[in-house]
Amino acid sequence: MQFSEKLIHEFLKLHFENSKTKINVEAIKLIAEVMQLVVKEGALRASHQAKVEGSDTVTVEHLEKILAQLLLDI
């Protein structure tokens, strides 16, 4: 799984207050890598939560249960 660097760049541009703000290509690659790690960690934690609850399927509820701690750990 990979995040599109172009998509990340466009998303960031939408949130720049100054239209002249630029972002380095290496910074975009780093953001993509961090996003990938956060998604993988979230999936792993949700999977573990489902297993603890005796479920074979990860649901939105499992994601909701791990989300707060995941965000604190970032």
PDB file of N, CA and C in Angstrom:
ATOM      1  N   MET A   1       0.843  -1.168   0.000  1.00  0.00           N
ATOM      2  CA  MET A   1       0.000   0.000   0.000  1.00  0.00           C
ATOM      3  C   MET A   1       0.893   1.237   0.000  1.00  0.00           C
ATOM      4  N   GLN A   2       0.554   2.185  -0.858  1.00  0.00           N
ATOM      5  CA  GLN A   2       1.287   3.444  -0.914  1.00  0.00           C
ATOM      6  C   GLN A   2       0.318   4.587  -1.102  1.00  0.00           C
ATOM      7  N   PHE A   3       0.690   5.732  -0.566  1.00  0.00           N
ATOM      8  CA  PHE A   3      -0.084   6.944  -0.772  1.00  0.00           C
ATOM      9  C   PHE A   3       0.540   7.715  -1.926  1.00  0.00           C
ATOM     10  N   SER A   4      -0.289   8.244  -2.768  1.00  0.00           N
ATOM     11  CA  SER A   4       0.176   9.017  -3.908  1.00  0.00           C
ATOM     12  C   SER A   4       0.823  10.322  -3.428  1.00  0.00           C
ATOM     13  N   GLU A   5       2.062  10.539  -3.851  1.00  0.00           N
ATOM     14  CA  GLU A   5       2.754  11.766  -3.466  1.00  0.00           C
ATOM     15  C   GLU A   5       2.061  12.992  -4.063  1.00  0.00           C
ATOM     16  N   LYS A   6       1.521  12.841  -5.246  1.00  0.00           N
ATOM     17  CA  LYS A   6       0.805  13.955  -5.871  1.00  0.00           C
ATOM     18  C   LYS A   6      -0.455  14.291  -5.064  1.00  0.00           C
ATOM     19  N   LEU A   7      -1.161  13.269  -4.607  1.00  0.00           N
ATOM     20  CA  LEU A   7      -2.363  13.479  -3.804  1.00  0.00           C
ATOM     21  C   LEU A   7      -2.013  14.183  -2.494  1.00  0.00           C
ATOM     22  N   ILE A   8      -0.934  13.751  -1.850  1.00  0.00           N
ATOM     23  CA  ILE A   8      -0.506  14.387  -0.609  1.00  0.00           C
ATOM     24  C   ILE A   8      -0.159  15.852  -0.856  1.00  0.00           C
ATOM     25  N   HIS A   9       0.558  16.102  -1.932  1.00  0.00           N
ATOM     26  CA  HIS A   9       0.928  17.478  -2.272  1.00  0.00           C
ATOM     27  C   HIS A   9      -0.315  18.342  -2.486  1.00  0.00           C
ATOM     28  N   GLU A  10      -1.267  17.833  -3.237  1.00  0.00           N
ATOM     29  CA  GLU A  10      -2.494  18.597  -3.502  1.00  0.00           C
ATOM     30  C   GLU A  10      -3.292  18.825  -2.211  1.00  0.00           C
ATOM     31  N   PHE A  11      -3.347  17.817  -1.364  1.00  0.00           N
ATOM     32  CA  PHE A  11      -4.053  17.945  -0.094  1.00  0.00           C
ATOM     33  C   PHE A  11      -3.402  19.022   0.770  1.00  0.00           C
ATOM     34  N   LEU A  12      -2.087  19.017   0.842  1.00  0.00           N
ATOM     35  CA  LEU A  12      -1.375  20.014   1.637  1.00  0.00           C
ATOM     36  C   LEU A  12      -1.589  21.417   1.075  1.00  0.00           C
ATOM     37  N   LYS A  13      -1.546  21.540  -0.246  1.00  0.00           N
ATOM     38  CA  LYS A  13      -1.749  22.852  -0.868  1.00  0.00           C
ATOM     39  C   LYS A  13      -3.103  23.439  -0.499  1.00  0.00           C
ATOM     40  N   LEU A  14      -4.097  22.588  -0.353  1.00  0.00           N
ATOM     41  CA  LEU A  14      -5.430  23.081   0.020  1.00  0.00           C
ATOM     42  C   LEU A  14      -5.434  23.745   1.392  1.00  0.00           C
ATOM     43  N   HIS A  15      -4.484  23.342   2.241  1.00  0.00           N
ATOM     44  CA  HIS A  15      -4.471  23.832   3.615  1.00  0.00           C
ATOM     45  C   HIS A  15      -3.392  24.875   3.887  1.00  0.00           C
ATOM     46  N   PHE A  16      -2.620  25.251   2.888  1.00  0.00           N
ATOM     47  CA  PHE A  16      -1.630  26.312   3.053  1.00  0.00           C
ATOM     48  C   PHE A  16      -2.356  27.644   3.137  1.00  0.00           C
ATOM     49  N   GLU A  17      -1.980  28.469   4.089  1.00  0.00           N
ATOM     50  CA  GLU A  17      -2.588  29.787   4.210  1.00  0.00           C
ATOM     51  C   GLU A  17      -2.047  30.742   3.147  1.00  0.00           C
ATOM     52  N   ASN A  18      -0.780  30.567   2.791  1.00  0.00           N
ATOM     53  CA  ASN A  18      -0.151  31.412   1.793  1.00  0.00           C
ATOM     54  C   ASN A  18       0.006  30.600   0.506  1.00  0.00           C
ATOM     55  N   SER A  19      -0.534  31.101  -0.587  1.00  0.00           N
ATOM     56  CA  SER A  19      -0.483  30.353  -1.848  1.00  0.00           C
ATOM     57  C   SER A  19       0.944  30.201  -2.385  1.00  0.00           C
ATOM     58  N   LYS A  20       1.889  30.990  -1.858  1.00  0.00           N
ATOM     59  CA  LYS A  20       3.280  30.896  -2.301  1.00  0.00           C
ATOM     60  C   LYS A  20       4.069  29.837  -1.515  1.00  0.00           C
ATOM     61  N   THR A  21       3.451  29.233  -0.527  1.00  0.00           N
ATOM     62  CA  THR A  21       4.124  28.212   0.272  1.00  0.00           C
ATOM     63  C   THR A  21       4.428  26.998  -0.596  1.00  0.00           C
ATOM     64  N   LYS A  22       5.635  26.471  -0.434  1.00  0.00           N
ATOM     65  CA  LYS A  22       6.041  25.295  -1.193  1.00  0.00           C
ATOM     66  C   LYS A  22       6.469  24.211  -0.222  1.00  0.00           C
ATOM     67  N   ILE A  23       6.427  22.975  -0.692  1.00  0.00           N
ATOM     68  CA  ILE A  23       6.863  21.850   0.124  1.00  0.00           C
ATOM     69  C   ILE A  23       7.862  21.016  -0.677  1.00  0.00           C
ATOM     70  N   ASN A  24       8.922  20.643  -0.021  1.00  0.00           N
ATOM     71  CA  ASN A  24      10.001  19.882  -0.615  1.00  0.00           C
ATOM     72  C   ASN A  24       9.523  18.467  -0.967  1.00  0.00           C
ATOM     73  N   VAL A  25      10.039  17.921  -2.056  1.00  0.00           N
ATOM     74  CA  VAL A  25       9.687  16.563  -2.493  1.00  0.00           C
ATOM     75  C   VAL A  25      10.034  15.540  -1.415  1.00  0.00           C
ATOM     76  N   GLU A  26      11.162  15.736  -0.746  1.00  0.00           N
ATOM     77  CA  GLU A  26      11.569  14.812   0.320  1.00  0.00           C
ATOM     78  C   GLU A  26      10.587  14.861   1.489  1.00  0.00           C
ATOM     79  N   ALA A  27      10.049  16.035   1.780  1.00  0.00           N
ATOM     80  CA  ALA A  27       9.063  16.169   2.857  1.00  0.00           C
ATOM     81  C   ALA A  27       7.782  15.423   2.500  1.00  0.00           C
ATOM     82  N   ILE A  28       7.374  15.496   1.257  1.00  0.00           N
ATOM     83  CA  ILE A  28       6.186  14.777   0.808  1.00  0.00           C
ATOM     84  C   ILE A  28       6.403  13.271   0.933  1.00  0.00           C
ATOM     85  N   LYS A  29       7.587  12.802   0.555  1.00  0.00           N
ATOM     86  CA  LYS A  29       7.897  11.372   0.684  1.00  0.00           C
ATOM     87  C   LYS A  29       7.866  10.939   2.143  1.00  0.00           C
ATOM     88  N   LEU A  30       8.380  11.775   3.025  1.00  0.00           N
ATOM     89  CA  LEU A  30       8.371  11.461   4.449  1.00  0.00           C
ATOM     90  C   LEU A  30       6.947  11.405   4.992  1.00  0.00           C
ATOM     91  N   ILE A  31       6.126  12.353   4.588  1.00  0.00           N
ATOM     92  CA  ILE A  31       4.723  12.355   5.013  1.00  0.00           C
ATOM     93  C   ILE A  31       4.033  11.077   4.538  1.00  0.00           C
ATOM     94  N   ALA A  32       4.279  10.677   3.311  1.00  0.00           N
ATOM     95  CA  ALA A  32       3.681   9.448   2.766  1.00  0.00           C
ATOM     96  C   ALA A  32       4.117   8.238   3.574  1.00  0.00           C
ATOM     97  N   GLU A  33       5.388   8.204   3.956  1.00  0.00           N
ATOM     98  CA  GLU A  33       5.905   7.082   4.737  1.00  0.00           C
ATOM     99  C   GLU A  33       5.269   7.036   6.127  1.00  0.00           C
ATOM    100  N   VAL A  34       5.152   8.195   6.762  1.00  0.00           N
ATOM    101  CA  VAL A  34       4.532   8.254   8.089  1.00  0.00           C
ATOM    102  C   VAL A  34       3.064   7.848   8.014  1.00  0.00           C
ATOM    103  N   MET A  35       2.367   8.311   6.991  1.00  0.00           N
ATOM    104  CA  MET A  35       0.960   7.940   6.828  1.00  0.00           C
ATOM    105  C   MET A  35       0.816   6.432   6.670  1.00  0.00           C
ATOM    106  N   GLN A  36       1.712   5.838   5.901  1.00  0.00           N
ATOM    107  CA  GLN A  36       1.678   4.392   5.689  1.00  0.00           C
ATOM    108  C   GLN A  36       1.878   3.651   7.014  1.00  0.00           C
ATOM    109  N   LEU A  37       2.817   4.108   7.819  1.00  0.00           N
ATOM    110  CA  LEU A  37       3.073   3.477   9.114  1.00  0.00           C
ATOM    111  C   LEU A  37       1.880   3.613  10.059  1.00  0.00           C
ATOM    112  N   VAL A  38       1.244   4.769  10.068  1.00  0.00           N
ATOM    113  CA  VAL A  38       0.087   4.989  10.941  1.00  0.00           C
ATOM    114  C   VAL A  38      -1.074   4.083  10.525  1.00  0.00           C
ATOM    115  N   VAL A  39      -1.303   3.959   9.244  1.00  0.00           N
ATOM    116  CA  VAL A  39      -2.388   3.098   8.757  1.00  0.00           C
ATOM    117  C   VAL A  39      -2.109   1.635   9.107  1.00  0.00           C
ATOM    118  N   LYS A  40      -0.875   1.196   8.907  1.00  0.00           N
ATOM    119  CA  LYS A  40      -0.530  -0.192   9.236  1.00  0.00           C
ATOM    120  C   LYS A  40      -0.677  -0.452  10.734  1.00  0.00           C
ATOM    121  N   GLU A  41      -0.215   0.490  11.548  1.00  0.00           N
ATOM    122  CA  GLU A  41      -0.330   0.325  12.997  1.00  0.00           C
ATOM    123  C   GLU A  41      -1.803   0.303  13.427  1.00  0.00           C
ATOM    124  N   GLY A  42      -2.619   1.158  12.821  1.00  0.00           N
ATOM    125  CA  GLY A  42      -4.049   1.164  13.124  1.00  0.00           C
ATOM    126  C   GLY A  42      -4.709  -0.152  12.761  1.00  0.00           C
ATOM    127  N   ALA A  43      -4.353  -0.679  11.611  1.00  0.00           N
ATOM    128  CA  ALA A  43      -4.918  -1.960  11.179  1.00  0.00           C
ATOM    129  C   ALA A  43      -4.493  -3.084  12.117  1.00  0.00           C
ATOM    130  N   LEU A  44      -3.230  -3.059  12.525  1.00  0.00           N
ATOM    131  CA  LEU A  44      -2.728  -4.083  13.440  1.00  0.00           C
ATOM    132  C   LEU A  44      -3.442  -4.015  14.790  1.00  0.00           C
ATOM    133  N   ARG A  45      -3.584  -2.810  15.307  1.00  0.00           N
ATOM    134  CA  ARG A  45      -4.255  -2.654  16.603  1.00  0.00           C
ATOM    135  C   ARG A  45      -5.735  -3.033  16.524  1.00  0.00           C
ATOM    136  N   ALA A  46      -6.392  -2.651  15.448  1.00  0.00           N
ATOM    137  CA  ALA A  46      -7.806  -3.011  15.285  1.00  0.00           C
ATOM    138  C   ALA A  46      -7.962  -4.515  15.157  1.00  0.00           C
ATOM    139  N   SER A  47      -7.041  -5.146  14.463  1.00  0.00           N
ATOM    140  CA  SER A  47      -7.060  -6.599  14.326  1.00  0.00           C
ATOM    141  C   SER A  47      -6.890  -7.269  15.691  1.00  0.00           C
ATOM    142  N   HIS A  48      -5.972  -6.747  16.474  1.00  0.00           N
ATOM    143  CA  HIS A  48      -5.764  -7.295  17.822  1.00  0.00           C
ATOM    144  C   HIS A  48      -7.015  -7.103  18.682  1.00  0.00           C
ATOM    145  N   GLN A  49      -7.633  -5.935  18.574  1.00  0.00           N
ATOM    146  CA  GLN A  49      -8.860  -5.656  19.333  1.00  0.00           C
ATOM    147  C   GLN A  49      -9.958  -6.635  18.944  1.00  0.00           C
ATOM    148  N   ALA A  50     -10.104  -6.902  17.664  1.00  0.00           N
ATOM    149  CA  ALA A  50     -11.120  -7.853  17.194  1.00  0.00           C
ATOM    150  C   ALA A  50     -10.837  -9.245  17.757  1.00  0.00           C
ATOM    151  N   LYS A  51      -9.568  -9.632  17.748  1.00  0.00           N
ATOM    152  CA  LYS A  51      -9.189 -10.950  18.254  1.00  0.00           C
ATOM    153  C   LYS A  51      -9.496 -11.062  19.746  1.00  0.00           C
ATOM    154  N   VAL A  52      -9.186 -10.012  20.517  1.00  0.00           N
ATOM    155  CA  VAL A  52      -9.468  -9.994  21.957  1.00  0.00           C
ATOM    156  C   VAL A  52     -10.962 -10.165  22.222  1.00  0.00           C
ATOM    157  N   GLU A  53     -11.771  -9.601  21.349  1.00  0.00           N
ATOM    158  CA  GLU A  53     -13.228  -9.692  21.494  1.00  0.00           C
ATOM    159  C   GLU A  53     -13.794 -10.969  20.889  1.00  0.00           C
ATOM    160  N   GLY A  54     -12.924 -11.814  20.336  1.00  0.00           N
ATOM    161  CA  GLY A  54     -13.377 -13.085  19.781  1.00  0.00           C
ATOM    162  C   GLY A  54     -13.988 -12.978  18.401  1.00  0.00           C
ATOM    163  N   SER A  55     -13.663 -11.914  17.684  1.00  0.00           N
ATOM    164  CA  SER A  55     -14.218 -11.710  16.349  1.00  0.00           C
ATOM    165  C   SER A  55     -13.182 -12.068  15.281  1.00  0.00           C
ATOM    166  N   ASP A  56     -13.652 -12.641  14.185  1.00  0.00           N
ATOM    167  CA  ASP A  56     -12.776 -12.958  13.051  1.00  0.00           C
ATOM    168  C   ASP A  56     -12.706 -11.808  12.054  1.00  0.00           C
ATOM    169  N   THR A  57     -13.556 -10.806  12.244  1.00  0.00           N
ATOM    170  CA  THR A  57     -13.654  -9.690  11.315  1.00  0.00           C
ATOM    171  C   THR A  57     -13.435  -8.371  12.043  1.00  0.00           C
ATOM    172  N   VAL A  58     -12.623  -7.506  11.461  1.00  0.00           N
ATOM    173  CA  VAL A  58     -12.414  -6.172  12.023  1.00  0.00           C
ATOM    174  C   VAL A  58     -13.547  -5.271  11.539  1.00  0.00           C
ATOM    175  N   THR A  59     -14.167  -4.582  12.478  1.00  0.00           N
ATOM    176  CA  THR A  59     -15.273  -3.681  12.143  1.00  0.00           C
ATOM    177  C   THR A  59     -14.902  -2.243  12.503  1.00  0.00           C
ATOM    178  N   VAL A  60     -15.751  -1.334  12.134  1.00  0.00           N
ATOM    179  CA  VAL A  60     -15.555   0.074  12.464  1.00  0.00           C
ATOM    180  C   VAL A  60     -15.463   0.253  13.981  1.00  0.00           C
ATOM    181  N   GLU A  61     -16.223  -0.531  14.709  1.00  0.00           N
ATOM    182  CA  GLU A  61     -16.207  -0.423  16.166  1.00  0.00           C
ATOM    183  C   GLU A  61     -14.820  -0.750  16.728  1.00  0.00           C
ATOM    184  N   HIS A  62     -14.139  -1.715  16.139  1.00  0.00           N
ATOM    185  CA  HIS A  62     -12.782  -2.049  16.581  1.00  0.00           C
ATOM    186  C   HIS A  62     -11.832  -0.885  16.309  1.00  0.00           C
ATOM    187  N   LEU A  63     -11.990  -0.270  15.152  1.00  0.00           N
ATOM    188  CA  LEU A  63     -11.167   0.894  14.825  1.00  0.00           C
ATOM    189  C   LEU A  63     -11.438   2.048  15.787  1.00  0.00           C
ATOM    190  N   GLU A  64     -12.705   2.262  16.103  1.00  0.00           N
ATOM    191  CA  GLU A  64     -13.059   3.339  17.025  1.00  0.00           C
ATOM    192  C   GLU A  64     -12.448   3.119  18.403  1.00  0.00           C
ATOM    193  N   LYS A  65     -12.360   1.878  18.822  1.00  0.00           N
ATOM    194  CA  LYS A  65     -11.829   1.569  20.150  1.00  0.00           C
ATOM    195  C   LYS A  65     -10.324   1.820  20.252  1.00  0.00           C
ATOM    196  N   ILE A  66      -9.604   1.691  19.155  1.00  0.00           N
ATOM    197  CA  ILE A  66      -8.150   1.860  19.214  1.00  0.00           C
ATOM    198  C   ILE A  66      -7.703   3.253  18.766  1.00  0.00           C
ATOM    199  N   LEU A  67      -8.600   4.021  18.164  1.00  0.00           N
ATOM    200  CA  LEU A  67      -8.219   5.287  17.533  1.00  0.00           C
ATOM    201  C   LEU A  67      -7.645   6.309  18.515  1.00  0.00           C
ATOM    202  N   ALA A  68      -8.276   6.493  19.663  1.00  0.00           N
ATOM    203  CA  ALA A  68      -7.807   7.507  20.610  1.00  0.00           C
ATOM    204  C   ALA A  68      -6.373   7.231  21.046  1.00  0.00           C
ATOM    205  N   GLN A  69      -6.084   6.003  21.424  1.00  0.00           N
ATOM    206  CA  GLN A  69      -4.727   5.666  21.878  1.00  0.00           C
ATOM    207  C   GLN A  69      -3.727   5.766  20.713  1.00  0.00           C
ATOM    208  N   LEU A  70      -4.146   5.366  19.533  1.00  0.00           N
ATOM    209  CA  LEU A  70      -3.263   5.471  18.366  1.00  0.00           C
ATOM    210  C   LEU A  70      -2.861   6.921  18.132  1.00  0.00           C
ATOM    211  N   LEU A  71      -3.834   7.812  18.192  1.00  0.00           N
ATOM    212  CA  LEU A  71      -3.533   9.242  17.977  1.00  0.00           C
ATOM    213  C   LEU A  71      -2.639   9.798  19.075  1.00  0.00           C
ATOM    214  N   LEU A  72      -2.819   9.342  20.301  1.00  0.00           N
ATOM    215  CA  LEU A  72      -1.950   9.779  21.390  1.00  0.00           C
ATOM    216  C   LEU A  72      -0.521   9.254  21.211  1.00  0.00           C
ATOM    217  N   ASP A  73      -0.388   8.078  20.618  1.00  0.00           N
ATOM    218  CA  ASP A  73       0.927   7.468  20.448  1.00  0.00           C
ATOM    219  C   ASP A  73       1.722   8.052  19.280  1.00  0.00           C
ATOM    220  N   ILE A  74       1.062   8.763  18.411  1.00  0.00           N
ATOM    221  CA  ILE A  74       1.761   9.328  17.237  1.00  0.00           C
ATOM    222  C   ILE A  74       2.705  10.419  17.677  1.00  0.00           C
TER     223      ILE A  74
END
